[in-house]
Amino acid sequence: MEYTDNKPEDNATTVTQFLFLGFSELPKVQGFLFGMFSLMYVIILIGNSFIIVIVLIDSSLKKPMYFFLANFSFLEICYVSVTLPRILYNLWTQDRRICLLACGLQLFFFLILAATECFLLAVMSYDRYVAICNPLHYAIVMNPTKCTQMAIGSWLSGIPVQIGQTCQVFSLHFCRSNRIDHFFCDIPAILKLACGDTSMTEFSVYLAVVGFVVFPFMLILASYSKIIATILKLPTATGRAKAFSTCSSHLVVVVLFFGSGIVNYFWPKSIHSPVTDKILSLFYTVVTPMFNPLIYSLRNKDVAAALRRVLLKISSHSFMYK
């Protein structure tokens, strides 16, 4: 299959579509990659859907912590569905073209959902901070109205900025090669194809990363520094272990998501190659959403117990109808 490619020296040509290079450097394992990513997508959909259903039907999980967890699981399904179906389509058909409009929409939804994830993780850390550091005021501070407001704020707060960010990126003139050395429309990869001065766009990207990634991450670190200090003051080892188990699952998710994202966006590009970019991007776009249900169900005793109860009910109903 032949694709249109605008050469760098052909500055009179305006790009009308992009071409993902994706994993084209691995031609012999395209089928394996399709199978692997398909399996990962199924795990993400089933695992996160299970958590949503369990939180909705199990009365013991009617708490702010699990309200945010259900929101987070739904977010993960939406977040991964922005990029992974397109990756699977490209691997299956080997048609890696994407028009500018589709690329812009993918970038727009990716940025909004990534910002939502950053804010929601910060809100979840605040919930843990109040639960452990101010347990007597927990029911008052984390009342249903406040929880709903924080969840809605996490979902909506990034939309105006990300609309502007997407419009700014796609207002640039693309007249170089139309080959995106990535597997989805991400800002750094797109900016490499732009003509002229992109310094203002790059500066606005850094500001957005500081506001939507670094700032929530600093809030999370502040919350956990207070949490750890409070836990270490608990008189019994049992109390400390219980408190740590409550927070450890969330902390693992934070490290996986923010660690890979910050390294990818803030490391000098001279240090790492496009292959490294793709590997790091896989962590915060696919790997973390896949492991989240496992982390929360295996490390959280309440979720694990609720999951066992649901599975027991399902198995008992199945046995009755045999």
Short mmCIF file of C-alpha atoms in Angstrom, two decimals:
data_model
loop_
_atom_site.label_atom_id
_atom_site.label_comp_id
_atom_site.label_asym_id
_atom_site.label_seq_id
_atom_site.Cartn_x
_atom_site.Cartn_y
_atom_site.Cartn_z
CA MET A 1 0.00 0.00 0.00
CA GLU A 2 1.45 3.41 -0.96
CA TYR A 3 1.13 6.51 1.15
CA THR A 4 1.60 10.15 0.35
CA ASP A 5 4.70 11.57 1.97
CA ASN A 6 5.70 15.21 1.83
CA LYS A 7 9.47 15.47 1.75
CA PRO A 8 11.22 17.99 4.00
CA GLU A 9 12.65 19.84 1.04
CA ASP A 10 9.23 20.28 -0.58
CA ASN A 11 8.26 23.38 1.39
CA ALA A 12 5.53 24.32 -1.07
CA THR A 13 3.51 21.26 -0.17
CA THR A 14 0.97 21.59 2.61
CA VAL A 15 0.29 18.51 4.71
CA THR A 16 -3.33 17.33 4.51
CA GLN A 17 -2.86 14.03 6.34
CA PHE A 18 -0.36 12.42 8.66
CA LEU A 19 1.21 8.99 8.56
CA PHE A 20 1.97 7.17 11.80
CA LEU A 21 5.28 5.33 11.76
CA GLY A 22 4.12 3.55 14.92
CA PHE A 23 5.88 0.22 15.23
CA SER A 24 6.85 0.02 11.55
CA GLU A 25 10.46 -0.66 12.57
CA LEU A 26 9.22 -4.06 13.77
CA PRO A 27 7.59 -5.46 10.60
CA LYS A 28 7.91 -9.12 11.60
CA VAL A 29 5.96 -8.79 14.86
CA GLN A 30 2.96 -6.73 13.71
CA GLY A 31 0.64 -9.70 14.28
CA PHE A 32 2.08 -10.32 17.74
CA LEU A 33 1.70 -6.63 18.65
CA PHE A 34 -1.92 -6.68 17.47
CA GLY A 35 -2.65 -9.71 19.66
CA MET A 36 -0.84 -8.23 22.66
CA PHE A 37 -2.57 -4.85 22.45
CA SER A 38 -5.95 -6.54 21.86
CA LEU A 39 -5.48 -8.58 25.03
CA MET A 40 -4.42 -5.49 26.98
CA TYR A 41 -7.49 -3.59 25.76
CA VAL A 42 -9.81 -6.42 26.82
CA ILE A 43 -8.14 -6.54 30.26
CA ILE A 44 -8.53 -2.77 30.64
CA LEU A 45 -12.22 -2.82 29.65
CA ILE A 46 -13.16 -5.83 31.79
CA GLY A 47 -11.04 -4.91 34.81
CA ASN A 48 -12.17 -1.30 35.08
CA SER A 49 -15.78 -2.21 34.30
CA PHE A 50 -15.68 -4.75 37.13
CA ILE A 51 -14.57 -2.05 39.57
CA ILE A 52 -17.36 0.29 38.45
CA VAL A 53 -20.00 -2.43 38.82
CA ILE A 54 -18.68 -3.55 42.21
CA VAL A 55 -18.71 0.01 43.58
CA LEU A 56 -22.26 0.54 42.31
CA ILE A 57 -23.78 -2.67 43.69
CA ASP A 58 -21.81 -3.31 46.91
CA SER A 59 -23.15 -1.31 49.85
CA SER A 60 -19.87 -1.58 51.78
CA LEU A 61 -18.16 0.53 49.10
CA LYS A 62 -20.52 3.50 49.37
CA LYS A 63 -17.67 5.73 50.52
CA PRO A 64 -15.94 8.75 48.95
CA MET A 65 -12.78 6.74 48.28
CA TYR A 66 -14.66 4.25 46.09
CA PHE A 67 -16.81 6.94 44.48
CA PHE A 68 -13.58 8.46 43.16
CA LEU A 69 -12.26 5.00 42.27
CA ALA A 70 -15.34 4.33 40.12
CA ASN A 71 -14.84 7.70 38.42
CA PHE A 72 -11.19 6.83 37.88
CA SER A 73 -12.02 3.44 36.36
CA PHE A 74 -14.53 5.00 33.96
CA LEU A 75 -11.93 7.62 33.07
CA GLU A 76 -9.37 4.91 32.30
CA ILE A 77 -11.78 3.23 29.88
CA CYS A 78 -12.34 6.54 28.06
CA TYR A 79 -8.66 7.51 28.21
CA VAL A 80 -7.31 4.32 26.68
CA SER A 81 -10.11 4.23 24.07
CA VAL A 82 -8.78 7.46 22.56
CA THR A 83 -5.54 5.82 21.41
CA LEU A 84 -5.67 2.03 21.58
CA PRO A 85 -8.45 1.30 19.02
CA ARG A 86 -6.54 3.40 16.48
CA ILE A 87 -3.33 1.50 17.26
CA LEU A 88 -5.16 -1.79 16.71
CA TYR A 89 -6.64 -0.52 13.43
CA ASN A 90 -3.22 0.55 12.18
CA LEU A 91 -1.65 -2.79 13.10
CA TRP A 92 -4.48 -4.84 11.55
CA THR A 93 -4.86 -2.95 8.27
CA GLN A 94 -1.36 -1.47 7.99
CA ASP A 95 -3.15 1.71 6.89
CA ARG A 96 -1.44 4.22 9.15
CA ARG A 97 -2.85 7.39 7.60
CA ILE A 98 -4.88 9.89 9.61
CA CYS A 99 -6.41 13.16 8.43
CA LEU A 100 -5.69 16.42 10.24
CA LEU A 101 -9.21 16.62 11.71
CA ALA A 102 -9.06 13.10 13.16
CA CYS A 103 -5.58 13.78 14.52
CA GLY A 104 -6.79 17.02 16.11
CA LEU A 105 -9.76 15.28 17.73
CA GLN A 106 -7.55 12.49 19.06
CA LEU A 107 -5.12 15.01 20.54
CA PHE A 108 -7.97 17.08 22.02
CA PHE A 109 -9.62 14.17 23.84
CA PHE A 110 -6.26 12.75 24.90
CA LEU A 111 -5.24 16.06 26.50
CA ILE A 112 -8.58 16.54 28.26
CA LEU A 113 -8.65 13.01 29.68
CA ALA A 114 -4.97 13.15 30.68
CA ALA A 115 -5.63 16.41 32.56
CA THR A 116 -8.68 14.82 34.19
CA GLU A 117 -6.57 11.87 35.31
CA CYS A 118 -3.97 14.17 36.88
CA PHE A 119 -6.60 16.14 38.79
CA LEU A 120 -8.55 13.05 39.82
CA LEU A 121 -5.41 11.40 41.21
CA ALA A 122 -4.78 14.60 43.20
CA VAL A 123 -8.36 14.54 44.52
CA MET A 124 -7.98 10.88 45.52
CA SER A 125 -4.79 11.70 47.42
CA TYR A 126 -6.61 14.54 49.21
CA ASP A 127 -9.36 12.09 50.16
CA ARG A 128 -6.74 9.77 51.69
CA TYR A 129 -5.13 12.75 53.46
CA VAL A 130 -8.41 13.74 55.12
CA ALA A 131 -9.24 10.12 56.02
CA ILE A 132 -5.90 9.51 57.76
CA CYS A 133 -4.88 12.94 59.04
CA ASN A 134 -8.34 14.28 60.00
CA PRO A 135 -10.52 11.19 60.52
CA LEU A 136 -12.94 12.93 62.90
CA HIS A 137 -13.82 15.53 60.27
CA TYR A 138 -13.80 13.11 57.31
CA ALA A 139 -17.58 12.76 57.00
CA ILE A 140 -18.04 16.53 57.11
CA VAL A 141 -15.20 17.47 54.74
CA MET A 142 -15.81 14.67 52.23
CA ASN A 143 -19.60 14.95 52.13
CA PRO A 144 -21.48 13.80 48.99
CA THR A 145 -21.89 17.34 47.65
CA LYS A 146 -18.17 18.12 48.01
CA CYS A 147 -17.19 14.80 46.42
CA THR A 148 -19.48 15.43 43.45
CA GLN A 149 -18.10 18.94 43.01
CA MET A 150 -14.50 17.72 43.09
CA ALA A 151 -15.25 14.94 40.60
CA ILE A 152 -17.03 17.31 38.19
CA GLY A 153 -14.21 19.84 38.58
CA SER A 154 -11.65 17.19 37.69
CA TRP A 155 -13.58 16.25 34.54
CA LEU A 156 -14.28 19.78 33.31
CA SER A 157 -11.43 22.02 34.49
CA GLY A 158 -9.04 21.11 31.68
CA ILE A 159 -11.45 21.58 28.78
CA PRO A 160 -10.99 25.35 28.07
CA VAL A 161 -7.19 25.19 28.20
CA GLN A 162 -6.96 22.03 26.10
CA ILE A 163 -9.27 23.49 23.45
CA GLY A 164 -6.85 26.41 23.17
CA GLN A 165 -3.84 24.08 23.22
CA THR A 166 -5.20 21.94 20.39
CA CYS A 167 -6.18 24.95 18.28
CA GLN A 168 -2.74 26.48 18.79
CA VAL A 169 -0.96 23.31 17.67
CA PHE A 170 -3.11 22.86 14.56
CA SER A 171 -2.93 26.52 13.61
CA LEU A 172 0.72 25.86 12.74
CA HIS A 173 1.67 25.29 9.12
CA PHE A 174 2.79 21.74 8.37
CA CYS A 175 4.94 21.58 5.26
CA ARG A 176 7.65 19.09 6.15
CA SER A 177 7.43 15.31 6.12
CA ASN A 178 3.98 14.15 7.20
CA ARG A 179 5.38 11.11 9.02
CA ILE A 180 4.64 11.13 12.76
CA ASP A 181 7.23 8.98 14.50
CA HIS A 182 4.73 7.84 17.11
CA PHE A 183 1.65 5.64 17.43
CA PHE A 184 -0.81 8.45 18.24
CA CYS A 185 -1.13 12.23 17.84
CA ASP A 186 0.97 13.64 20.66
CA ILE A 187 2.14 17.24 20.76
CA PRO A 188 5.95 16.73 20.74
CA ALA A 189 5.74 14.42 17.72
CA ILE A 190 3.44 16.80 15.81
CA LEU A 191 5.58 19.88 16.52
CA LYS A 192 8.53 18.23 14.79
CA LEU A 193 6.58 18.49 11.51
CA ALA A 194 5.69 22.18 11.82
CA CYS A 195 7.31 24.89 9.72
CA GLY A 196 8.61 28.16 11.12
CA ASP A 197 9.07 29.16 14.74
CA THR A 198 7.29 26.90 17.24
CA SER A 199 8.88 28.38 20.39
CA MET A 200 5.65 30.03 21.59
CA THR A 201 3.70 26.80 21.13
CA GLU A 202 6.41 24.83 22.94
CA PHE A 203 6.38 27.36 25.79
CA SER A 204 2.59 27.08 26.14
CA VAL A 205 2.95 23.28 26.19
CA TYR A 206 5.42 23.52 29.08
CA LEU A 207 3.07 25.86 30.94
CA ALA A 208 0.21 23.42 30.43
CA VAL A 209 2.35 20.51 31.64
CA VAL A 210 3.31 22.50 34.75
CA GLY A 211 -0.33 23.38 35.45
CA PHE A 212 -1.93 20.05 34.65
CA VAL A 213 0.83 17.57 35.54
CA VAL A 214 3.47 19.07 37.82
CA PHE A 215 1.06 21.05 40.04
CA PRO A 216 -1.25 18.06 40.78
CA PHE A 217 1.84 15.91 41.32
CA MET A 218 3.18 18.40 43.88
CA LEU A 219 -0.20 18.38 45.65
CA ILE A 220 -0.05 14.59 45.77
CA LEU A 221 3.48 14.68 47.20
CA ALA A 222 2.37 17.21 49.83
CA SER A 223 -0.62 15.04 50.78
CA TYR A 224 1.50 11.91 51.08
CA SER A 225 4.21 13.63 53.09
CA LYS A 226 1.51 14.53 55.65
CA ILE A 227 0.01 11.04 55.42
CA ILE A 228 3.35 9.29 56.00
CA ALA A 229 4.18 11.60 58.91
CA THR A 230 0.80 10.81 60.50
CA ILE A 231 1.12 7.06 59.91
CA LEU A 232 4.56 6.93 61.53
CA LYS A 233 3.06 8.48 64.67
CA LEU A 234 0.46 5.72 65.06
CA PRO A 235 1.12 3.73 68.25
CA THR A 236 0.58 0.21 66.90
CA ALA A 237 2.17 -1.69 64.03
CA THR A 238 -1.28 -2.98 63.04
CA GLY A 239 -2.60 0.54 62.67
CA ARG A 240 0.39 1.60 60.61
CA ALA A 241 0.07 -1.45 58.34
CA LYS A 242 -3.65 -0.82 57.79
CA ALA A 243 -3.07 2.85 56.96
CA PHE A 244 -0.24 2.03 54.56
CA SER A 245 -2.34 -0.63 52.80
CA THR A 246 -5.11 1.93 52.29
CA CYS A 247 -2.77 4.32 50.47
CA SER A 248 -0.21 2.05 48.83
CA SER A 249 -2.37 1.11 45.82
CA HIS A 250 -3.04 4.76 44.98
CA LEU A 251 0.65 5.61 45.42
CA VAL A 252 1.71 2.86 42.99
CA VAL A 253 -0.68 4.24 40.34
CA VAL A 254 0.64 7.77 40.89
CA VAL A 255 4.27 6.71 40.47
CA LEU A 256 3.55 4.74 37.28
CA PHE A 257 1.47 7.45 35.62
CA PHE A 258 3.28 10.64 36.63
CA GLY A 259 6.76 9.10 36.51
CA SER A 260 6.55 8.02 32.87
CA GLY A 261 4.70 11.18 31.80
CA ILE A 262 7.06 13.67 33.45
CA VAL A 263 10.16 11.87 32.17
CA ASN A 264 8.75 11.82 28.63
CA TYR A 265 7.87 15.52 28.54
CA PHE A 266 10.72 17.03 30.57
CA TRP A 267 13.76 14.98 29.60
CA PRO A 268 15.86 16.74 26.93
CA LYS A 269 15.06 15.15 23.58
CA SER A 270 18.78 14.74 22.88
CA ILE A 271 18.97 12.19 25.71
CA HIS A 272 16.31 9.78 24.47
CA SER A 273 15.24 8.55 21.05
CA PRO A 274 11.76 8.27 19.45
CA VAL A 275 11.80 4.60 20.48
CA THR A 276 12.23 5.67 24.13
CA ASP A 277 9.36 8.16 23.68
CA LYS A 278 7.10 5.36 22.45
CA ILE A 279 8.02 3.06 25.35
CA LEU A 280 7.41 5.79 27.94
CA SER A 281 4.14 6.75 26.22
CA LEU A 282 2.96 3.15 26.39
CA PHE A 283 3.33 3.29 30.18
CA TYR A 284 0.96 6.21 30.70
CA THR A 285 -1.42 5.40 27.84
CA VAL A 286 -1.79 1.60 28.07
CA VAL A 287 0.23 -0.11 30.82
CA THR A 288 -1.00 1.97 33.78
CA PRO A 289 -4.72 1.66 32.86
CA MET A 290 -4.21 -2.10 32.48
CA PHE A 291 -2.60 -2.53 35.90
CA ASN A 292 -4.95 -0.20 37.79
CA PRO A 293 -7.72 -2.80 38.34
CA LEU A 294 -5.16 -5.38 39.44
CA ILE A 295 -3.45 -2.93 41.79
CA TYR A 296 -6.70 -1.75 43.37
CA SER A 297 -8.31 -5.18 43.62
CA LEU A 298 -5.28 -7.07 44.91
CA ARG A 299 -3.88 -4.42 47.28
CA ASN A 300 -7.20 -3.04 48.55
CA LYS A 301 -8.85 -5.45 50.96
CA ASP A 302 -12.30 -3.84 50.70
CA VAL A 303 -12.36 -4.07 46.89
CA ALA A 304 -10.98 -7.62 46.95
CA ALA A 305 -13.63 -8.69 49.49
CA ALA A 306 -16.41 -7.03 47.47
CA LEU A 307 -15.14 -8.73 44.32
CA ARG A 308 -15.25 -12.12 46.05
CA ARG A 309 -18.82 -11.47 47.22
CA VAL A 310 -19.95 -10.52 43.72
CA LEU A 311 -18.27 -13.55 42.14
CA LEU A 312 -19.79 -15.78 44.83
CA LYS A 313 -23.26 -14.42 44.06
CA ILE A 314 -22.74 -14.96 40.34
CA SER A 315 -21.52 -18.52 40.85
CA SER A 316 -24.39 -19.34 43.24
CA HIS A 317 -26.97 -18.01 40.76
CA SER A 318 -25.35 -20.00 37.97
CA PHE A 319 -25.46 -23.14 40.11
CA MET A 320 -29.15 -22.60 40.94
CA TYR A 321 -30.14 -22.40 37.26
CA LYS A 322 -28.25 -25.53 36.23
#
